[in-house]
Coordinates of C-alpha atoms in Angstrom, one line a residue:
Chain A
X1 CA -27.7 -25.9 31.7
X2 CA -29.5 -23.2 31.3
X3 CA -32.8 -24.8 30.4
X4 CA -32.8 -21.4 27.9
X5 CA -30.0 -22.0 25.8
X6 CA -30.1 -23.9 22.5
X7 CA -27.3 -25.4 20.4
X8 CA -26.7 -23.4 17.2
X9 CA -24.1 -25.8 16.6
X10 CA -23.0 -29.0 17.0
X11 CA -18.6 -30.0 16.7
X12 CA -19.7 -30.7 13.3
X13 CA -21.0 -28.2 12.0
X14 CA -18.3 -26.5 13.8
X15 CA -15.9 -28.5 12.2
X16 CA -17.3 -27.8 8.6
X17 CA -17.3 -24.3 8.9
X18 CA -13.8 -24.0 9.8
X19 CA -13.4 -26.4 6.6
X20 CA -15.3 -24.0 5.0
X21 CA -13.4 -20.9 6.2
X22 CA -10.3 -22.0 5.2
X23 CA -11.4 -22.1 1.6
X24 CA -12.5 -18.8 1.3
X25 CA -9.0 -18.1 2.7
X26 CA -7.1 -19.9 0.5
X27 CA -9.3 -19.2 -2.8
X28 CA -9.0 -15.6 -2.3
X29 CA -5.0 -15.4 -1.7
X30 CA -4.8 -17.8 -4.6
X31 CA -2.7 -20.0 -1.6
X32 CA -1.7 -19.8 1.3
X33 CA 2.2 -17.5 0.8
X34 CA 1.9 -14.7 2.4
X35 CA -1.0 -16.1 4.7
X36 CA -0.5 -15.3 8.3
X37 CA -3.7 -15.9 10.8
X38 CA -3.9 -13.8 14.0
X39 CA -5.8 -15.5 16.8
X40 CA -7.5 -13.0 19.4
X41 CA -7.5 -14.9 22.8
X42 CA -8.2 -16.7 24.4
X43 CA -11.0 -18.7 21.7
X44 CA -10.2 -17.0 18.5
X45 CA -6.5 -18.0 19.6
X46 CA -8.4 -22.0 19.1
X47 CA -10.4 -21.0 16.4
X48 CA -7.3 -19.8 13.8
X49 CA -5.1 -23.0 14.3
X50 CA -8.0 -24.8 13.3
X51 CA -7.8 -23.0 10.5
X52 CA -4.3 -23.3 9.6
X53 CA -4.8 -26.9 9.9
X54 CA -7.3 -27.3 7.1
X55 CA -6.0 -25.1 5.1
X56 CA -2.1 -27.3 5.8
X57 CA -5.3 -30.4 4.3
X58 CA -5.8 -28.1 1.4
X59 CA -2.9 -27.1 0.0
X60 CA 0.1 -28.8 2.6
X61 CA 1.4 -25.8 3.4
X62 CA 2.2 -24.6 7.0
X63 CA 0.6 -21.2 8.1
X64 CA 2.3 -19.6 9.9
X65 CA -0.4 -18.2 13.4
X66 CA 0.4 -16.1 16.2
X67 CA -2.3 -14.7 19.3
X68 CA -2.6 -10.9 19.2
X69 CA -4.3 -9.8 22.6
X70 CA -6.4 -6.3 22.7
X71 CA -6.5 -5.1 26.4
X72 CA -4.0 -2.6 26.4
X73 CA -6.1 -1.5 23.5
X74 CA -9.8 -1.9 24.3
X75 CA -12.0 1.4 24.6
X76 CA -13.6 0.1 27.2
X77 CA -10.3 -0.2 29.3
X78 CA -12.2 2.6 32.5
X79 CA -15.1 1.0 32.5
X80 CA -14.0 -1.7 34.5
X81 CA -10.8 -3.4 36.6
X82 CA -8.0 -3.9 35.0
X83 CA -8.4 -6.3 33.5
X84 CA -5.3 -10.0 33.0
X85 CA -3.9 -9.6 30.0
X86 CA -3.0 -11.9 26.9
X87 CA -0.7 -13.7 25.1
X88 CA 0.6 -11.8 22.1
X89 CA 2.9 -14.1 20.3
X90 CA 3.8 -13.2 16.5
X91 CA 4.9 -15.4 13.7
X92 CA 8.1 -15.1 13.5
X93 CA 9.3 -12.6 10.2
X94 CA 6.5 -10.4 11.3
X95 CA 3.2 -8.6 9.9
X96 CA 5.1 -6.7 7.4
X97 CA 4.0 -6.7 3.5
X98 CA 1.9 -10.4 4.8
X99 CA -1.7 -11.0 4.8
X100 CA -3.1 -11.3 8.7
X101 CA -6.0 -12.7 9.3
X102 CA -7.9 -12.2 12.6
X103 CA -9.3 -14.4 13.6
X104 CA -12.1 -14.6 16.4
X105 CA -15.4 -15.4 17.8
X106 CA -17.9 -14.0 17.5
X107 CA -18.8 -10.5 15.6
X108 CA -21.2 -8.6 17.6
X109 CA -20.8 -4.6 18.0
X110 CA -17.1 -4.6 15.8
X111 CA -15.2 -3.2 18.9
X112 CA -12.5 -5.4 19.3
X113 CA -11.5 -6.1 15.8
X114 CA -11.5 -2.0 16.1
X115 CA -9.1 -2.4 19.0
X116 CA -7.4 -5.5 17.4
X117 CA -6.9 -3.5 14.3
X118 CA -5.0 -0.6 16.5
X119 CA -3.1 -3.7 18.3
X120 CA -2.2 -4.6 14.2
X121 CA -1.2 -1.1 13.2
X122 CA 1.9 -1.1 16.0
X123 CA 3.1 -4.0 15.2
X124 CA 3.9 -3.8 11.9
X125 CA 2.5 -2.6 8.4
X126 CA 0.5 -6.0 6.9
X127 CA -0.3 -4.9 3.0
X128 CA -3.9 -6.4 3.7
X129 CA -5.8 -7.5 7.3
X130 CA -9.0 -10.1 6.4
X131 CA -11.1 -11.3 10.0
X132 CA -12.7 -14.1 9.7
X133 CA -15.1 -15.7 13.1
X134 CA -16.6 -18.2 13.8
X135 CA -19.9 -16.3 14.2
X136 CA -21.8 -13.2 13.2
X137 CA -24.4 -11.7 15.4
X138 CA -25.5 -8.6 14.6
X139 CA -25.5 -4.9 16.1
X140 CA -22.5 -3.6 15.4
X141 CA -21.7 0.1 16.3
X142 CA -18.4 0.3 13.7
X143 CA -18.7 0.0 10.4
X144 CA -16.6 -3.1 10.6
X145 CA -17.9 -6.5 8.6
X146 CA -15.5 -9.9 7.9
X147 CA -14.2 -11.4 5.6
X148 CA -15.4 -15.6 6.3
X149 CA -18.1 -16.2 8.9
X150 CA -18.8 -19.5 9.8
X151 CA -22.5 -18.8 10.9
X152 CA -24.9 -15.7 10.1
X153 CA -26.5 -15.7 13.3
X154 CA -29.0 -13.1 13.5
X155 CA -30.3 -12.9 17.8
X156 CA -31.8 -10.2 19.8
X157 CA -29.6 -8.1 22.0
X158 CA -31.3 -9.6 24.9
X159 CA -29.4 -13.1 24.2
X160 CA -26.0 -14.4 24.9
X161 CA -24.4 -16.2 22.3
X162 CA -21.2 -18.6 23.6
X163 CA -18.4 -20.3 21.5
X164 CA -16.7 -23.3 22.9
X165 CA -14.0 -25.2 22.6
X166 CA -12.5 -28.6 23.4
X167 CA -9.3 -26.8 23.8
X168 CA -10.3 -24.4 25.7
X169 CA -14.1 -26.0 27.3
X170 CA -13.8 -29.4 26.9
X171 CA -16.4 -29.2 24.3
X172 CA -17.7 -27.6 20.8
X173 CA -20.7 -26.2 20.7
X174 CA -22.5 -23.0 19.7
X175 CA -25.3 -22.1 22.4
X176 CA -27.2 -19.1 22.5
X177 CA -29.1 -18.5 25.6
X178 CA -31.6 -16.3 26.7
X179 CA -35.4 -15.8 24.7
X180 CA -35.6 -14.1 22.5
X181 CA -37.8 -11.5 22.2
Chain B
X1 CA -5.6 -2.3 44.7
X2 CA -5.0 1.4 44.8
X3 CA -2.7 1.6 45.2
X4 CA 1.2 0.1 46.0
X5 CA 2.3 1.2 49.1
X6 CA 4.1 -1.7 51.3
X7 CA 5.6 -5.9 48.6
X8 CA 3.5 -6.7 51.9
X9 CA -0.3 -4.9 50.1
X10 CA 0.5 -8.4 47.2
X11 CA -1.7 -11.6 47.9
X12 CA 0.5 -14.3 46.5
X13 CA -2.1 -14.2 43.6
X14 CA -1.7 -10.2 43.6
X15 CA 2.1 -10.4 43.0
X16 CA 2.1 -13.4 40.1
X17 CA -0.6 -11.6 37.7
X18 CA 2.1 -8.2 38.9
X19 CA 4.6 -10.5 37.3
X20 CA 2.2 -12.2 34.7
X21 CA 1.6 -8.8 33.4
X22 CA 4.9 -7.9 33.3
X23 CA 6.3 -11.0 31.3
X24 CA 3.3 -9.6 28.9
X25 CA 4.2 -5.3 28.5
X26 CA 8.1 -6.9 28.7
X27 CA 7.5 -7.4 24.7
X28 CA 6.7 -4.6 23.8
X29 CA 10.4 -3.1 24.5
X30 CA 11.4 -5.7 21.8
X31 CA 9.2 -4.6 18.8
X32 CA 9.3 -0.5 16.2
X33 CA 6.4 0.8 18.2
X34 CA 8.2 0.3 21.3
X35 CA 4.4 1.8 22.6
X36 CA 0.7 1.7 23.3
X37 CA -1.9 3.7 23.9
X38 CA -3.4 1.7 27.4
X39 CA -2.5 4.7 30.5
X40 CA -3.6 8.2 27.4
X41 CA -4.4 11.2 29.0
X42 CA -3.3 10.2 32.8
X43 CA -1.0 12.1 34.3
X44 CA 1.9 10.6 36.3
X45 CA 4.4 12.2 38.9
X46 CA 6.6 11.4 39.5
X47 CA 7.7 13.3 43.3
X48 CA 11.0 12.7 43.7
X49 CA 12.7 14.2 47.4
X50 CA 15.7 12.2 47.3
X51 CA 17.9 11.4 44.3
X52 CA 17.4 8.7 41.5
X53 CA 18.8 7.9 38.6
X54 CA 17.3 3.8 37.8
X55 CA 14.2 3.8 39.7
X56 CA 13.1 7.9 38.4
X57 CA 14.3 6.9 34.4
X58 CA 12.3 3.4 34.9
X59 CA 8.8 4.7 36.0
X60 CA 9.1 7.8 33.0
X61 CA 10.0 5.3 30.6
X62 CA 7.2 2.8 32.3
X63 CA 4.3 5.2 31.6
X64 CA 5.4 7.2 28.4
X65 CA 5.1 2.9 27.0
X66 CA 1.9 3.4 28.4
X67 CA 0.9 6.5 27.6
X68 CA 0.4 8.5 30.6
X69 CA 1.6 12.3 30.6
X70 CA 4.5 12.8 33.3
X71 CA 5.2 14.6 34.9
X72 CA 9.0 14.9 36.9
X73 CA 9.7 16.8 39.9
X74 CA 12.6 16.5 42.1
X75 CA 12.9 18.4 46.1
X76 CA 15.7 19.5 43.7
X77 CA 15.0 23.0 42.3
X78 CA 11.8 23.0 43.5
X79 CA 9.7 24.8 46.2
X80 CA 10.3 21.9 49.1
X81 CA 14.1 24.1 49.1
X82 CA 11.9 26.7 50.5
X83 CA 10.4 24.8 52.9
X84 CA 6.8 23.7 51.0
X85 CA 5.8 20.5 53.5
X86 CA 4.3 17.5 51.2
X87 CA 1.1 18.4 52.4
X88 CA 1.4 21.8 50.6
X89 CA 3.0 19.4 48.2
X90 CA 0.3 17.6 47.6
X91 CA -2.1 19.5 47.7
X92 CA -0.5 21.5 44.4
X93 CA -0.3 17.9 42.5
X94 CA -4.0 17.1 43.1
X95 CA -4.8 20.5 41.6
X96 CA -3.3 20.1 38.3
X97 CA -5.3 16.6 38.7
X98 CA -3.1 13.7 39.1
X99 CA -4.0 10.1 38.4
X100 CA -0.5 8.7 40.2
X101 CA 2.4 10.3 42.4
X102 CA 5.1 7.3 42.4
X103 CA 6.8 8.7 45.4
X104 CA 10.6 8.6 47.0
X105 CA 11.1 10.1 49.9
X106 CA 13.8 10.1 53.2
X107 CA 11.2 9.8 55.3
X108 CA 10.5 6.0 56.4
X109 CA 5.7 6.1 55.8
X110 CA 5.9 9.3 54.0
X111 CA 4.1 8.2 50.9
X112 CA 1.8 6.0 53.4
X113 CA 0.2 9.5 54.7
X114 CA 0.4 10.4 51.1
X115 CA -2.2 7.5 50.7
X116 CA -3.5 8.2 53.8
X117 CA -4.4 11.7 54.5
X118 CA -6.8 12.5 52.8
X119 CA -4.8 15.5 50.7
X120 CA -5.0 13.2 46.5
X121 CA -8.1 11.6 45.6
X122 CA -5.5 9.4 43.1
X123 CA -3.0 5.5 43.6
X124 CA -0.1 6.3 45.4
X125 CA 2.6 4.1 44.4
X126 CA 5.8 3.5 46.8
X127 CA 9.9 4.1 45.0
X128 CA 11.5 4.1 48.3
X129 CA 11.5 5.4 51.6
X130 CA 13.4 5.8 53.7
X131 CA 14.8 2.3 55.1
X132 CA 11.1 0.9 55.4
X133 CA 10.1 -0.1 50.9
X134 CA 11.0 -0.7 48.2
X135 CA 7.8 -2.4 46.6
X136 CA 8.5 -2.6 42.5
X137 CA 12.0 -3.0 43.2
X138 CA 11.4 -6.6 44.9
X139 CA 8.4 -6.8 41.8
X140 CA 11.7 -6.8 39.9
X141 CA 13.7 -8.5 41.3
X142 CA 11.3 -11.2 41.2
X143 CA 11.1 -11.1 37.7
X144 CA 14.9 -12.0 37.0
X145 CA 14.4 -14.4 39.7
X146 CA 11.7 -16.3 37.8
X147 CA 12.5 -15.3 34.6
X148 CA 16.0 -17.1 35.3
X149 CA 15.2 -20.3 37.8
X150 CA 11.5 -20.4 37.4
X151 CA 11.2 -20.4 33.1
X152 CA 9.7 -17.1 33.3
X153 CA 5.8 -18.5 35.3
X154 CA 4.6 -18.4 38.6
X155 CA 6.2 -18.4 41.5
X156 CA 8.6 -19.2 43.1
X157 CA 8.1 -21.9 45.1
X158 CA 11.4 -22.9 46.8
X159 CA 13.6 -21.4 45.4
X160 CA 16.8 -19.6 48.0
X161 CA 17.7 -16.3 48.1
X162 CA 20.6 -15.0 49.1
X163 CA 20.7 -11.1 50.8
X164 CA 24.2 -10.0 51.4
X165 CA 25.0 -5.9 53.3
X166 CA 24.2 -3.0 54.5
X167 CA 21.1 -4.3 55.8
X168 CA 20.0 -2.0 58.4
X169 CA 19.7 0.9 55.8
X170 CA 18.5 -1.1 53.3
X171 CA 14.5 -0.3 51.8
X172 CA 15.1 -3.2 48.9
X173 CA 16.3 -5.4 51.5
X174 CA 13.1 -5.7 53.6
X175 CA 10.3 -5.2 50.6
X176 CA 12.3 -8.5 49.4
X177 CA 12.0 -10.6 52.2
X178 CA 8.6 -9.8 52.7
X179 CA 7.3 -11.1 48.9
X180 CA 10.1 -13.4 48.4
X181 CA 7.9 -15.1 51.2
X182 CA 5.2 -14.4 49.4
X183 CA 5.8 -16.2 46.6
X184 CA 7.2 -18.7 48.6
X185 CA 10.6 -18.0 48.0
X186 CA 13.2 -18.6 51.0
X187 CA 15.4 -15.4 52.2
X188 CA 19.1 -15.8 54.1
X189 CA 19.8 -12.2 55.4
X190 CA 24.2 -11.7 56.1
X191 CA 25.2 -8.7 56.9
X192 CA 28.1 -8.1 59.7
X193 CA 26.0 -7.7 63.0
X194 CA 25.7 -4.6 63.4
X195 CA 24.0 -3.8 59.7
X196 CA 21.1 -5.7 60.6
X197 CA 19.0 -4.2 61.8
X198 CA 17.1 -4.2 64.9
X199 CA 14.0 -6.7 65.6
X200 CA 15.2 -9.2 62.4
X201 CA 14.8 -11.9 63.7
X202 CA 11.0 -11.7 63.8
X203 CA 11.4 -11.4 59.6
X204 CA 10.0 -15.3 57.9
X205 CA 13.8 -15.1 56.3
X206 CA 16.9 -16.8 58.5
X207 CA 20.0 -14.8 58.9
X208 CA 23.4 -15.7 59.3
X209 CA 26.6 -13.3 59.5
X210 CA 28.6 -15.9 57.7
X211 CA 28.6 -15.8 53.5
X212 CA 31.3 -18.8 52.8
X213 CA 28.9 -21.0 54.3
X214 CA 25.3 -20.0 53.3
X215 CA 27.2 -19.1 48.9
X216 CA 26.3 -22.9 48.5
X217 CA 23.6 -23.2 48.8
X218 CA 21.1 -21.0 47.1
X219 CA 19.6 -20.0 44.0
X220 CA 20.9 -16.6 43.5
X221 CA 22.6 -13.8 45.8
X222 CA 21.4 -10.4 46.1
X223 CA 24.9 -8.4 46.5
X224 CA 23.2 -5.0 48.9
X225 CA 24.7 -0.8 48.5
X226 CA 26.7 -0.6 51.6
X227 CA 24.6 2.2 52.6
X228 CA 27.0 6.1 53.1
X229 CA 24.5 8.6 53.4
X230 CA 22.9 6.5 55.6
X231 CA 25.0 5.6 58.2
X232 CA 24.8 9.0 60.9
X233 CA 28.3 6.6 62.8
X234 CA 31.1 3.6 62.4
X235 CA 29.6 0.2 61.9
X236 CA 32.9 -1.6 60.7
X237 CA 36.2 -0.8 61.0
X238 CA 37.5 -0.4 57.4
X239 CA 35.5 -0.2 54.3
X240 CA 38.7 -3.4 53.0
X241 CA 37.9 -5.9 56.0
X242 CA 33.4 -4.9 55.0
X243 CA 35.2 -5.3 51.8
X244 CA 37.0 -8.6 52.1
X245 CA 34.0 -10.6 54.6
X246 CA 31.1 -9.7 53.0
X247 CA 31.8 -8.5 49.6
X248 CA 31.5 -10.9 46.0
X249 CA 34.9 -11.7 44.3
X250 CA 35.8 -14.1 41.6
X251 CA 36.8 -17.2 44.3
X252 CA 33.3 -16.5 46.6
X253 CA 31.4 -16.5 43.6
X254 CA 32.9 -19.8 42.3
X255 CA 31.6 -21.5 45.8
X256 CA 28.1 -20.2 44.1
X257 CA 26.5 -23.3 42.2
X258 CA 26.8 -23.1 38.5
X259 CA 23.3 -22.4 37.6
X260 CA 23.3 -19.2 41.0
X261 CA 22.9 -16.0 39.4
X262 CA 24.5 -12.6 41.0
X263 CA 22.4 -9.4 41.0
X264 CA 22.5 -5.7 42.8
X265 CA 19.3 -3.6 42.7
X266 CA 22.2 -0.9 41.5
X267 CA 23.6 1.5 42.2
X268 CA 27.1 -1.0 42.6
X269 CA 30.2 0.1 44.3
X270 CA 32.3 -1.6 42.4
X271 CA 35.7 -2.7 44.8
X272 CA 33.7 -2.7 47.5
X273 CA 30.0 -4.3 47.3
X274 CA 30.8 -6.8 44.5
X275 CA 34.1 -5.8 43.0
X276 CA 34.3 -5.5 39.1
X277 CA 35.3 -9.0 37.4
X278 CA 31.9 -9.9 39.1
X279 CA 30.2 -7.1 38.0
X280 CA 30.4 -7.6 35.0
X281 CA 30.6 -11.7 34.9
X282 CA 28.3 -13.4 32.7
X283 CA 26.4 -13.9 36.3
X284 CA 25.5 -10.6 36.6
X285 CA 22.1 -10.4 36.1
X286 CA 22.5 -5.5 36.2
X287 CA 21.4 -4.6 33.4
X288 CA 19.2 -6.9 32.9
X289 CA 17.2 -6.2 36.5
X290 CA 17.0 -2.6 34.8
X291 CA 15.4 -3.8 31.6
X292 CA 12.6 -5.4 33.9
X293 CA 11.9 -2.6 36.1
X294 CA 10.7 -1.2 33.0
X295 CA 8.8 -3.7 32.5
X296 CA 7.7 -4.0 36.0
X297 CA 6.6 0.0 36.4
X298 CA 4.4 -0.7 33.2
X299 CA 2.6 -3.6 34.8
X300 CA 2.2 -1.7 38.2
X301 CA 1.1 1.6 36.2
X302 CA -1.1 -0.3 34.3
X303 CA -2.9 -1.8 36.4
X304 CA -2.9 0.9 39.7
X305 CA -4.2 3.3 36.7
X306 CA -5.8 0.6 33.9
X307 CA -9.4 0.2 35.0
X308 CA -12.3 1.6 36.5
X309 CA -11.8 3.6 40.0
X310 CA -13.2 2.5 42.4
X311 CA -12.0 -1.2 41.8
X312 CA -9.0 -1.2 40.7

């Protein structure tokens, strides 16, 4: 690992953050009946499944989980080579009149969420859309804010935040790379 | 990748990427809003010097689903019928700002000329040139095979495919042989000797003149149309004899293994290379091939036009 990298959340911290987010989601929705969790690939999907498991542990009900790929809605497509698509799976029954909670690993510029809102608009009409992120590192470029945050991490633009989840990377941790200024 | 001129341009990884992308894009067809903003502001010209129903509409639908502007150009009714050359037509399209040109032409090699002559700066997609190639048809055939026989993922390693009929005049056969080889499938070409192309023994496939001995061992059979419009000589004694020896009827279809599917790139000549009851049987996947064609062409247009201009 990079010598300048330091771990800011370990697996226990991430587990606690996910359980707290699950509680907050259930509290705000007053139950879990109309909830749908949509993860943004890749790591957001893994986090969405974990939040769903935590909600099931609290409420004893299954919350539908899906994934929403935003590649085709990005605003920077022309600045990079064409990218491979990730799966989009919308739970049976669709998103119409449901409370959709978008789940992503890091909230940074807000452009991913902007694209996700556009993508969601083409899928259906939820009654409400909320945003859950494991890490909010600031530096928003759009008027977007999260509803549920695992950890606020004030960072400098020269730093990188790396979220690893066991399903994708083999271990759970959040690290900051690069020197703070 | 900037152009798609030949099925041989695609590496195994690139071909699988096109198929994977098409699989994701196919889901858009099932939504109520069948539109993606991805190619907003891009212009795709369908430049068709030869007649086409499926391919032209398919490319048009694909481009529109990705929000590109589509200009349809048919040689009939254009200045081509006044004698305008391919070069001048191309320069006109370039001046109008085409980001991609989808070309079908009666002359083999016309798309290659268009892509390499420096007349236009955009991407060129071969939608069928003469008796040479038709790469998007091969991709949609591979996509259809993968859905039915490989559960929709990976390559076609180990699949056995028979391509039957007018191989000599078929751009579909050539593109399919090349792409199937890349993806790991084994192809057997079946046709009367007069309809086998010159030099077919150098193609990466096997050749047979007897359909009945091959059919029990294949996973899919692809019937080709007898292209009477390209035949300027007698290639077989009569259509009845051709259809008896090489046509697919119900009796012949029963020789296929139970899981095998029947494909046809269209347009079909019912009663000639394929009997009506075979064409309408549940094993025939022609309608699905057309639907898959839209997804595959969306994938090709996205991968060619969806990113930065230099690196694609």
